[in-house]
Amino acid sequence: MDGIFKTPMLGNQDPADFDAVYEPAEDSFLLLDMLEKDHANLMAINPCICLEVGSGSGICITFLAQIVGRSVTYFCTDINLKAVEMTKATAHKNGRSVEPVLCNLADALEHRLEGKVDVLLFNPPYVVTPSDEVACDGIEASWAGGIKGREVTDKFLPKVASLLSPEGAFYLVVIKENDPDDIEELMKGYGFRMKCVGSRRAGREFLSILRFTRQSSRVDTPL
Ligand SMILES: C[S@@+](CC[C@H](N)C(=O)[O-])C[C@H]1O[C@@H](n2cnc3c(N)ncnc32)[C@H](O)[C@@H]1O
């Protein structure tokens, strides 16, 4: 990345740690680039609480902490214990404080954070795979998305409305096969409008970052 904010250093001890935790790739870097591009909108929200679901190495939540600043609480979750540990180490290495929680989606935080999350991130397992490959821990949980690559994403989308604050924004990583138009329709039903804040081809994947805000939100300045 050649923006004004530095890509976080990663908290792994050894390259082999990435046998167990998702190593940041084009999808992660596109999310970082689009958060940076959307910086003015992020600051306009005046965030108090940010949450990343599926933090992996911790690169995205740490980057968000770098660009949004210190007087904010950063929560994140992962279903993979090694990812939770690496996220803590990544944040620490970059002088940031995050609260990683081992749980499915945002299950352990839903009650506590109801209506309070100002910035929500999810780079889900989005690869199209047979349903029986959708994993519940370990490195396989990083990519296996089941039918249309949507099985994990679709479990989370109905929870977004209860987590997000009135002006909150939700950033979701998708590929073309996930059918972004269908996700837009689904989220419209929950009261959100969608904007594609950026796309990039990476090998066989056509990646996009979708941003959802409530239909009543004022966050919509042109990028
Ligand atoms: C594509 S990786 C993204 C990692 C990191 N956010 C990044 O962008 O580099 C997806 C992450 O989601 C986690 N994950 C998958 N299913 C999950 C679930 N049901 N609940 C919480 N985390 C999950 C995986 O363990 C993995 O760390």
PDB file of C-alpha atoms and ligand atoms in Angstrom:
ATOM      1  CA  MET A   1       0.000   0.000   0.000  1.00  0.00           C
ATOM      2  CA  ASP A   2       1.296   3.477  -0.754  1.00  0.00           C
ATOM      3  CA  GLY A   3      -1.205   5.542   1.233  1.00  0.00           C
ATOM      4  CA  ILE A   4      -0.388   7.836   4.128  1.00  0.00           C
ATOM      5  CA  PHE A   5      -1.086   5.202   6.773  1.00  0.00           C
ATOM      6  CA  LYS A   6       1.403   2.390   7.255  1.00  0.00           C
ATOM      7  CA  THR A   7       0.447  -1.242   6.787  1.00  0.00           C
ATOM      8  CA  PRO A   8       0.681  -2.768  10.287  1.00  0.00           C
ATOM      9  CA  MET A   9       3.575  -5.052  11.160  1.00  0.00           C
ATOM     10  CA  LEU A  10       2.280  -8.552  11.821  1.00  0.00           C
ATOM     11  CA  GLY A  11       2.520 -10.196  15.227  1.00  0.00           C
ATOM     12  CA  ASN A  12       3.567 -13.647  14.063  1.00  0.00           C
ATOM     13  CA  GLN A  13       6.715 -15.148  15.602  1.00  0.00           C
ATOM     14  CA  ASP A  14       7.502 -17.264  12.577  1.00  0.00           C
ATOM     15  CA  PRO A  15       6.304 -17.582   8.929  1.00  0.00           C
ATOM     16  CA  ALA A  16       4.980 -21.041   9.889  1.00  0.00           C
ATOM     17  CA  ASP A  17       2.399 -19.348  12.138  1.00  0.00           C
ATOM     18  CA  PHE A  18       0.499 -18.695   8.920  1.00  0.00           C
ATOM     19  CA  ASP A  19      -0.092 -22.431   8.568  1.00  0.00           C
ATOM     20  CA  ALA A  20      -2.735 -21.895  11.251  1.00  0.00           C
ATOM     21  CA  VAL A  21      -3.851 -18.281  10.671  1.00  0.00           C
ATOM     22  CA  TYR A  22      -4.960 -16.520   7.484  1.00  0.00           C
ATOM     23  CA  GLU A  23      -2.020 -14.629   6.018  1.00  0.00           C
ATOM     24  CA  PRO A  24      -3.082 -11.195   4.733  1.00  0.00           C
ATOM     25  CA  ALA A  25      -3.661 -11.304   0.994  1.00  0.00           C
ATOM     26  CA  GLU A  26      -5.210  -9.166  -1.762  1.00  0.00           C
ATOM     27  CA  ASP A  27      -8.623  -9.234  -0.055  1.00  0.00           C
ATOM     28  CA  SER A  28      -7.170  -7.939   3.220  1.00  0.00           C
ATOM     29  CA  PHE A  29      -5.163  -5.249   1.403  1.00  0.00           C
ATOM     30  CA  LEU A  30      -8.154  -4.099  -0.630  1.00  0.00           C
ATOM     31  CA  LEU A  31     -10.096  -3.667   2.623  1.00  0.00           C
ATOM     32  CA  LEU A  32      -7.220  -1.628   4.086  1.00  0.00           C
ATOM     33  CA  ASP A  33      -7.020   0.535   0.953  1.00  0.00           C
ATOM     34  CA  MET A  34     -10.763   1.205   0.972  1.00  0.00           C
ATOM     35  CA  LEU A  35     -10.823   2.054   4.683  1.00  0.00           C
ATOM     36  CA  GLU A  36      -8.094   4.569   3.995  1.00  0.00           C
ATOM     37  CA  LYS A  37      -9.954   5.931   0.971  1.00  0.00           C
ATOM     38  CA  ASP A  38     -13.118   6.207   3.093  1.00  0.00           C
ATOM     39  CA  HIS A  39     -11.252   7.878   5.961  1.00  0.00           C
ATOM     40  CA  ALA A  40     -13.275  11.112   5.845  1.00  0.00           C
ATOM     41  CA  ASN A  41     -16.536   9.170   6.106  1.00  0.00           C
ATOM     42  CA  LEU A  42     -15.159   7.060   8.947  1.00  0.00           C
ATOM     43  CA  MET A  43     -14.180  10.166  10.888  1.00  0.00           C
ATOM     44  CA  ALA A  44     -17.563  11.791  10.159  1.00  0.00           C
ATOM     45  CA  ILE A  45     -19.183   8.922  12.071  1.00  0.00           C
ATOM     46  CA  ASN A  46     -17.130  10.013  15.110  1.00  0.00           C
ATOM     47  CA  PRO A  47     -16.628   6.382  16.143  1.00  0.00           C
ATOM     48  CA  CYS A  48     -16.587   5.224  19.754  1.00  0.00           C
ATOM     49  CA  ILE A  49     -16.766   1.460  19.193  1.00  0.00           C
ATOM     50  CA  CYS A  50     -15.384  -0.565  16.275  1.00  0.00           C
ATOM     51  CA  LEU A  51     -15.718  -4.302  15.730  1.00  0.00           C
ATOM     52  CA  GLU A  52     -14.135  -6.720  13.288  1.00  0.00           C
ATOM     53  CA  VAL A  53     -15.573 -10.189  12.850  1.00  0.00           C
ATOM     54  CA  GLY A  54     -12.962 -12.733  11.727  1.00  0.00           C
ATOM     55  CA  SER A  55      -9.817 -10.733  12.498  1.00  0.00           C
ATOM     56  CA  GLY A  56      -7.290 -13.422  11.405  1.00  0.00           C
ATOM     57  CA  SER A  57      -3.789 -11.939  11.803  1.00  0.00           C
ATOM     58  CA  GLY A  58      -5.292  -8.705  13.167  1.00  0.00           C
ATOM     59  CA  ILE A  59      -4.077  -6.593  10.257  1.00  0.00           C
ATOM     60  CA  CYS A  60      -7.457  -4.943   9.533  1.00  0.00           C
ATOM     61  CA  ILE A  61      -8.538  -4.053  13.083  1.00  0.00           C
ATOM     62  CA  THR A  62      -5.020  -2.771  13.837  1.00  0.00           C
ATOM     63  CA  PHE A  63      -5.051  -0.676  10.668  1.00  0.00           C
ATOM     64  CA  LEU A  64      -8.472   0.680  11.595  1.00  0.00           C
ATOM     65  CA  ALA A  65      -7.106   1.598  15.029  1.00  0.00           C
ATOM     66  CA  GLN A  66      -4.225   3.421  13.331  1.00  0.00           C
ATOM     67  CA  ILE A  67      -6.436   5.472  11.039  1.00  0.00           C
ATOM     68  CA  VAL A  68      -9.328   6.187  13.432  1.00  0.00           C
ATOM     69  CA  GLY A  69      -7.277   6.837  16.575  1.00  0.00           C
ATOM     70  CA  ARG A  70      -6.934   6.039  20.225  1.00  0.00           C
ATOM     71  CA  SER A  71     -10.055   7.299  21.998  1.00  0.00           C
ATOM     72  CA  VAL A  72     -12.055   4.411  20.548  1.00  0.00           C
ATOM     73  CA  THR A  73     -12.605   0.839  21.755  1.00  0.00           C
ATOM     74  CA  TYR A  74     -11.695  -1.855  19.240  1.00  0.00           C
ATOM     75  CA  PHE A  75     -13.266  -5.287  19.589  1.00  0.00           C
ATOM     76  CA  CYS A  76     -12.725  -8.235  17.292  1.00  0.00           C
ATOM     77  CA  THR A  77     -13.632 -11.871  17.137  1.00  0.00           C
ATOM     78  CA  ASP A  78     -12.387 -15.014  15.469  1.00  0.00           C
ATOM     79  CA  ILE A  79     -13.425 -18.621  15.622  1.00  0.00           C
ATOM     80  CA  ASN A  80      -9.761 -19.682  15.457  1.00  0.00           C
ATOM     81  CA  LEU A  81      -7.834 -19.467  18.755  1.00  0.00           C
ATOM     82  CA  LYS A  82      -4.499 -18.950  16.968  1.00  0.00           C
ATOM     83  CA  ALA A  83      -6.002 -15.990  15.105  1.00  0.00           C
ATOM     84  CA  VAL A  84      -7.200 -14.445  18.364  1.00  0.00           C
ATOM     85  CA  GLU A  85      -3.669 -14.783  19.765  1.00  0.00           C
ATOM     86  CA  MET A  86      -2.029 -13.337  16.651  1.00  0.00           C
ATOM     87  CA  THR A  87      -4.479 -10.422  16.544  1.00  0.00           C
ATOM     88  CA  LYS A  88      -3.462  -9.452  20.067  1.00  0.00           C
ATOM     89  CA  ALA A  89       0.220  -9.687  19.136  1.00  0.00           C
ATOM     90  CA  THR A  90      -0.248  -7.639  15.940  1.00  0.00           C
ATOM     91  CA  ALA A  91      -2.045  -4.856  17.766  1.00  0.00           C
ATOM     92  CA  HIS A  92       0.604  -4.844  20.504  1.00  0.00           C
ATOM     93  CA  LYS A  93       3.475  -4.724  17.989  1.00  0.00           C
ATOM     94  CA  ASN A  94       1.938  -1.591  16.481  1.00  0.00           C
ATOM     95  CA  GLY A  95       1.254   0.075  19.815  1.00  0.00           C
ATOM     96  CA  ARG A  96      -2.528  -0.381  19.595  1.00  0.00           C
ATOM     97  CA  SER A  97      -4.985  -1.899  21.985  1.00  0.00           C
ATOM     98  CA  VAL A  98      -7.706  -4.258  20.775  1.00  0.00           C
ATOM     99  CA  GLU A  99      -9.992  -6.701  22.575  1.00  0.00           C
ATOM    100  CA  PRO A 100      -9.988 -10.020  20.690  1.00  0.00           C
ATOM    101  CA  VAL A 101     -12.657 -12.561  21.619  1.00  0.00           C
ATOM    102  CA  LEU A 102     -12.796 -16.231  20.633  1.00  0.00           C
ATOM    103  CA  CYS A 103     -16.334 -16.819  19.403  1.00  0.00           C
ATOM    104  CA  ASN A 104     -18.574 -17.525  16.445  1.00  0.00           C
ATOM    105  CA  LEU A 105     -19.351 -14.324  14.490  1.00  0.00           C
ATOM    106  CA  ALA A 106     -20.166 -11.685  17.147  1.00  0.00           C
ATOM    107  CA  ASP A 107     -22.122 -14.059  19.387  1.00  0.00           C
ATOM    108  CA  ALA A 108     -20.257 -13.255  22.631  1.00  0.00           C
ATOM    109  CA  LEU A 109     -20.579  -9.488  22.138  1.00  0.00           C
ATOM    110  CA  GLU A 110     -24.038  -9.071  20.631  1.00  0.00           C
ATOM    111  CA  HIS A 111     -25.742  -8.215  23.852  1.00  0.00           C
ATOM    112  CA  ARG A 112     -23.075  -5.843  25.094  1.00  0.00           C
ATOM    113  CA  LEU A 113     -22.670  -4.012  21.792  1.00  0.00           C
ATOM    114  CA  GLU A 114     -26.300  -3.820  20.718  1.00  0.00           C
ATOM    115  CA  GLY A 115     -26.798  -0.619  18.663  1.00  0.00           C
ATOM    116  CA  LYS A 116     -23.318   0.629  19.601  1.00  0.00           C
ATOM    117  CA  VAL A 117     -20.958  -0.444  16.814  1.00  0.00           C
ATOM    118  CA  ASP A 118     -19.928   2.526  14.709  1.00  0.00           C
ATOM    119  CA  VAL A 119     -17.583   0.705  12.333  1.00  0.00           C
ATOM    120  CA  LEU A 120     -18.041  -2.979  11.577  1.00  0.00           C
ATOM    121  CA  LEU A 121     -15.679  -5.032   9.365  1.00  0.00           C
ATOM    122  CA  PHE A 122     -16.003  -8.535   7.986  1.00  0.00           C
ATOM    123  CA  ASN A 123     -13.707 -10.222   5.493  1.00  0.00           C
ATOM    124  CA  PRO A 124     -15.501 -13.560   5.627  1.00  0.00           C
ATOM    125  CA  PRO A 125     -14.640 -16.966   4.228  1.00  0.00           C
ATOM    126  CA  TYR A 126     -16.052 -16.224   0.777  1.00  0.00           C
ATOM    127  CA  VAL A 127     -14.704 -18.977  -1.513  1.00  0.00           C
ATOM    128  CA  VAL A 128     -17.330 -21.200  -3.178  1.00  0.00           C
ATOM    129  CA  THR A 129     -16.886 -24.718  -1.734  1.00  0.00           C
ATOM    130  CA  PRO A 130     -19.085 -27.709  -0.933  1.00  0.00           C
ATOM    131  CA  SER A 131     -21.134 -26.990   2.200  1.00  0.00           C
ATOM    132  CA  ASP A 132     -19.411 -29.727   4.161  1.00  0.00           C
ATOM    133  CA  GLU A 133     -16.092 -27.848   3.867  1.00  0.00           C
ATOM    134  CA  VAL A 134     -17.385 -24.853   5.836  1.00  0.00           C
ATOM    135  CA  ALA A 135     -15.232 -25.185   8.932  1.00  0.00           C
ATOM    136  CA  CYS A 136     -15.760 -24.245  12.526  1.00  0.00           C
ATOM    137  CA  ASP A 137     -12.139 -23.590  13.489  1.00  0.00           C
ATOM    138  CA  GLY A 138      -8.600 -23.843  12.110  1.00  0.00           C
ATOM    139  CA  ILE A 139      -7.197 -22.391   8.909  1.00  0.00           C
ATOM    140  CA  GLU A 140      -9.972 -23.903   6.727  1.00  0.00           C
ATOM    141  CA  ALA A 141     -12.413 -21.492   8.372  1.00  0.00           C
ATOM    142  CA  SER A 142     -10.535 -18.698   6.589  1.00  0.00           C
ATOM    143  CA  TRP A 143     -11.788 -19.405   3.125  1.00  0.00           C
ATOM    144  CA  ALA A 144     -14.463 -22.124   2.864  1.00  0.00           C
ATOM    145  CA  GLY A 145     -17.740 -20.299   2.219  1.00  0.00           C
ATOM    146  CA  GLY A 146     -19.994 -23.123   1.032  1.00  0.00           C
ATOM    147  CA  ILE A 147     -22.751 -22.496  -1.512  1.00  0.00           C
ATOM    148  CA  LYS A 148     -22.108 -19.272  -3.469  1.00  0.00           C
ATOM    149  CA  GLY A 149     -19.383 -18.643  -0.848  1.00  0.00           C
ATOM    150  CA  ARG A 150     -22.190 -17.113   1.215  1.00  0.00           C
ATOM    151  CA  GLU A 151     -22.934 -19.575   4.003  1.00  0.00           C
ATOM    152  CA  VAL A 152     -21.008 -17.767   6.753  1.00  0.00           C
ATOM    153  CA  THR A 153     -21.804 -14.283   5.448  1.00  0.00           C
ATOM    154  CA  ASP A 154     -25.519 -15.075   5.310  1.00  0.00           C
ATOM    155  CA  LYS A 155     -25.498 -16.120   8.967  1.00  0.00           C
ATOM    156  CA  PHE A 156     -24.030 -12.733   9.906  1.00  0.00           C
ATOM    157  CA  LEU A 157     -26.046 -10.333   7.725  1.00  0.00           C
ATOM    158  CA  PRO A 158     -29.264 -10.569   9.813  1.00  0.00           C
ATOM    159  CA  LYS A 159     -27.256  -9.505  12.892  1.00  0.00           C
ATOM    160  CA  VAL A 160     -25.880  -6.281  11.414  1.00  0.00           C
ATOM    161  CA  ALA A 161     -28.951  -4.152  12.093  1.00  0.00           C
ATOM    162  CA  SER A 162     -28.922  -4.932  15.804  1.00  0.00           C
ATOM    163  CA  LEU A 163     -25.182  -4.282  16.176  1.00  0.00           C
ATOM    164  CA  LEU A 164     -24.739  -1.048  14.220  1.00  0.00           C
ATOM    165  CA  SER A 165     -25.269   2.377  15.737  1.00  0.00           C
ATOM    166  CA  PRO A 166     -27.637   4.752  13.865  1.00  0.00           C
ATOM    167  CA  GLU A 167     -24.779   6.304  11.830  1.00  0.00           C
ATOM    168  CA  GLY A 168     -22.642   3.162  11.776  1.00  0.00           C
ATOM    169  CA  ALA A 169     -21.028   1.673   8.671  1.00  0.00           C
ATOM    170  CA  PHE A 170     -20.450  -1.975   7.836  1.00  0.00           C
ATOM    171  CA  TYR A 171     -17.672  -2.946   5.390  1.00  0.00           C
ATOM    172  CA  LEU A 172     -17.924  -6.399   3.819  1.00  0.00           C
ATOM    173  CA  VAL A 173     -15.459  -8.139   1.477  1.00  0.00           C
ATOM    174  CA  VAL A 174     -17.073 -10.119  -1.356  1.00  0.00           C
ATOM    175  CA  ILE A 175     -16.212 -11.770  -4.647  1.00  0.00           C
ATOM    176  CA  LYS A 176     -18.397 -11.755  -7.760  1.00  0.00           C
ATOM    177  CA  GLU A 177     -19.602 -15.319  -7.088  1.00  0.00           C
ATOM    178  CA  ASN A 178     -21.116 -14.138  -3.757  1.00  0.00           C
ATOM    179  CA  ASP A 179     -23.695 -12.190  -5.844  1.00  0.00           C
ATOM    180  CA  PRO A 180     -23.344  -8.642  -4.465  1.00  0.00           C
ATOM    181  CA  ASP A 181     -26.633  -7.560  -6.092  1.00  0.00           C
ATOM    182  CA  ASP A 182     -28.475 -10.209  -4.100  1.00  0.00           C
ATOM    183  CA  ILE A 183     -26.685  -9.090  -0.900  1.00  0.00           C
ATOM    184  CA  GLU A 184     -27.818  -5.525  -1.661  1.00  0.00           C
ATOM    185  CA  GLU A 185     -31.463  -6.660  -1.933  1.00  0.00           C
ATOM    186  CA  LEU A 186     -31.183  -8.660   1.272  1.00  0.00           C
ATOM    187  CA  MET A 187     -29.684  -5.750   3.192  1.00  0.00           C
ATOM    188  CA  LYS A 188     -32.261  -3.341   1.758  1.00  0.00           C
ATOM    189  CA  GLY A 189     -34.806  -5.507   3.539  1.00  0.00           C
ATOM    190  CA  TYR A 190     -32.977  -4.820   6.822  1.00  0.00           C
ATOM    191  CA  GLY A 191     -33.023  -1.056   6.157  1.00  0.00           C
ATOM    192  CA  PHE A 192     -29.560  -0.572   4.656  1.00  0.00           C
ATOM    193  CA  ARG A 193     -28.252   0.996   1.504  1.00  0.00           C
ATOM    194  CA  MET A 194     -25.157  -0.385  -0.157  1.00  0.00           C
ATOM    195  CA  LYS A 195     -22.279   1.303  -1.875  1.00  0.00           C
ATOM    196  CA  CYS A 196     -19.428  -0.527  -3.563  1.00  0.00           C
ATOM    197  CA  VAL A 197     -16.434   1.488  -2.359  1.00  0.00           C
ATOM    198  CA  GLY A 198     -13.870  -0.337  -4.464  1.00  0.00           C
ATOM    199  CA  SER A 199     -13.121  -3.399  -6.558  1.00  0.00           C
ATOM    200  CA  ARG A 200     -10.001  -5.126  -7.804  1.00  0.00           C
ATOM    201  CA  ARG A 201      -9.157  -8.233  -9.776  1.00  0.00           C
ATOM    202  CA  ALA A 202      -6.714 -10.522  -7.967  1.00  0.00           C
ATOM    203  CA  GLY A 203      -5.902 -13.626  -9.995  1.00  0.00           C
ATOM    204  CA  ARG A 204      -9.179 -15.468 -10.519  1.00  0.00           C
ATOM    205  CA  GLU A 205     -11.048 -13.411  -7.918  1.00  0.00           C
ATOM    206  CA  PHE A 206     -12.935 -10.200  -8.605  1.00  0.00           C
ATOM    207  CA  LEU A 207     -12.993  -8.631  -5.156  1.00  0.00           C
ATOM    208  CA  SER A 208     -15.186  -5.781  -3.932  1.00  0.00           C
ATOM    209  CA  ILE A 209     -15.641  -3.904  -0.684  1.00  0.00           C
ATOM    210  CA  LEU A 210     -19.301  -3.187   0.032  1.00  0.00           C
ATOM    211  CA  ARG A 211     -20.252  -0.503   2.529  1.00  0.00           C
ATOM    212  CA  PHE A 212     -23.662  -0.587   4.207  1.00  0.00           C
ATOM    213  CA  THR A 213     -25.226   2.318   6.058  1.00  0.00           C
ATOM    214  CA  ARG A 214     -28.771   2.761   7.270  1.00  0.00           C
ATOM    215  CA  GLN A 215     -31.148   4.317   4.768  1.00  0.00           C
ATOM    216  CA  SER A 216     -31.530   7.217   7.232  1.00  0.00           C
ATOM    217  CA  SER A 217     -27.753   7.720   7.654  1.00  0.00           C
ATOM    218  CA  ARG A 218     -26.036  10.987   6.706  1.00  0.00           C
ATOM    219  CA  VAL A 219     -22.802   9.126   5.839  1.00  0.00           C
ATOM    220  CA  ASP A 220     -22.801   9.269   2.094  1.00  0.00           C
ATOM    221  CA  THR A 221     -20.329  11.862   0.910  1.00  0.00           C
ATOM    222  CA  PRO A 222     -18.816  11.018  -2.476  1.00  0.00           C
ATOM    223  CA  LEU A 223     -15.577   9.044  -2.313  1.00  0.00           C
TER     224      LEU A 223
HETATM  225  C1  LIG B   1     -10.559 -14.353   4.931  1.00  0.00           C
HETATM  226  S1  LIG B   1     -10.005 -14.482   6.593  1.00  0.00           S
HETATM  227  C2  LIG B   1      -9.798 -12.735   6.961  1.00  0.00           C
HETATM  228  C3  LIG B   1      -8.791 -12.464   8.035  1.00  0.00           C
HETATM  229  C4  LIG B   1      -8.467 -10.978   8.223  1.00  0.00           C
HETATM  230  N1  LIG B   1      -9.615 -10.236   8.591  1.00  0.00           N
HETATM  231  C5  LIG B   1      -7.885 -10.426   6.946  1.00  0.00           C
HETATM  232  O1  LIG B   1      -8.591  -9.673   6.256  1.00  0.00           O
HETATM  233  O2  LIG B   1      -6.727 -10.743   6.627  1.00  0.00           O
HETATM  234  C6  LIG B   1     -11.514 -14.898   7.461  1.00  0.00           C
HETATM  235  C7  LIG B   1     -11.346 -14.984   8.976  1.00  0.00           C
HETATM  236  O3  LIG B   1     -12.662 -15.217   9.536  1.00  0.00           O
HETATM  237  C8  LIG B   1     -12.558 -16.201  10.543  1.00  0.00           C
HETATM  238  N2  LIG B   1     -13.877 -16.855  10.646  1.00  0.00           N
HETATM  239  C9  LIG B   1     -14.446 -17.750   9.817  1.00  0.00           C
HETATM  240  N3  LIG B   1     -15.670 -18.116  10.232  1.00  0.00           N
HETATM  241  C10 LIG B   1     -15.889 -17.401  11.365  1.00  0.00           C
HETATM  242  C11 LIG B   1     -16.974 -17.339  12.282  1.00  0.00           C
HETATM  243  N4  LIG B   1     -18.088 -18.073  12.109  1.00  0.00           N
HETATM  244  N5  LIG B   1     -16.876 -16.518  13.344  1.00  0.00           N
HETATM  245  C12 LIG B   1     -15.742 -15.784  13.556  1.00  0.00           C
HETATM  246  N6  LIG B   1     -14.683 -15.808  12.725  1.00  0.00           N
HETATM  247  C13 LIG B   1     -14.749 -16.605  11.649  1.00  0.00           C
HETATM  248  C14 LIG B   1     -11.448 -17.128  10.074  1.00  0.00           C
HETATM  249  O4  LIG B   1     -10.914 -17.896  11.128  1.00  0.00           O
HETATM  250  C15 LIG B   1     -10.459 -16.120   9.463  1.00  0.00           C
HETATM  251  O5  LIG B   1      -9.552 -15.659  10.430  1.00  0.00           O
END
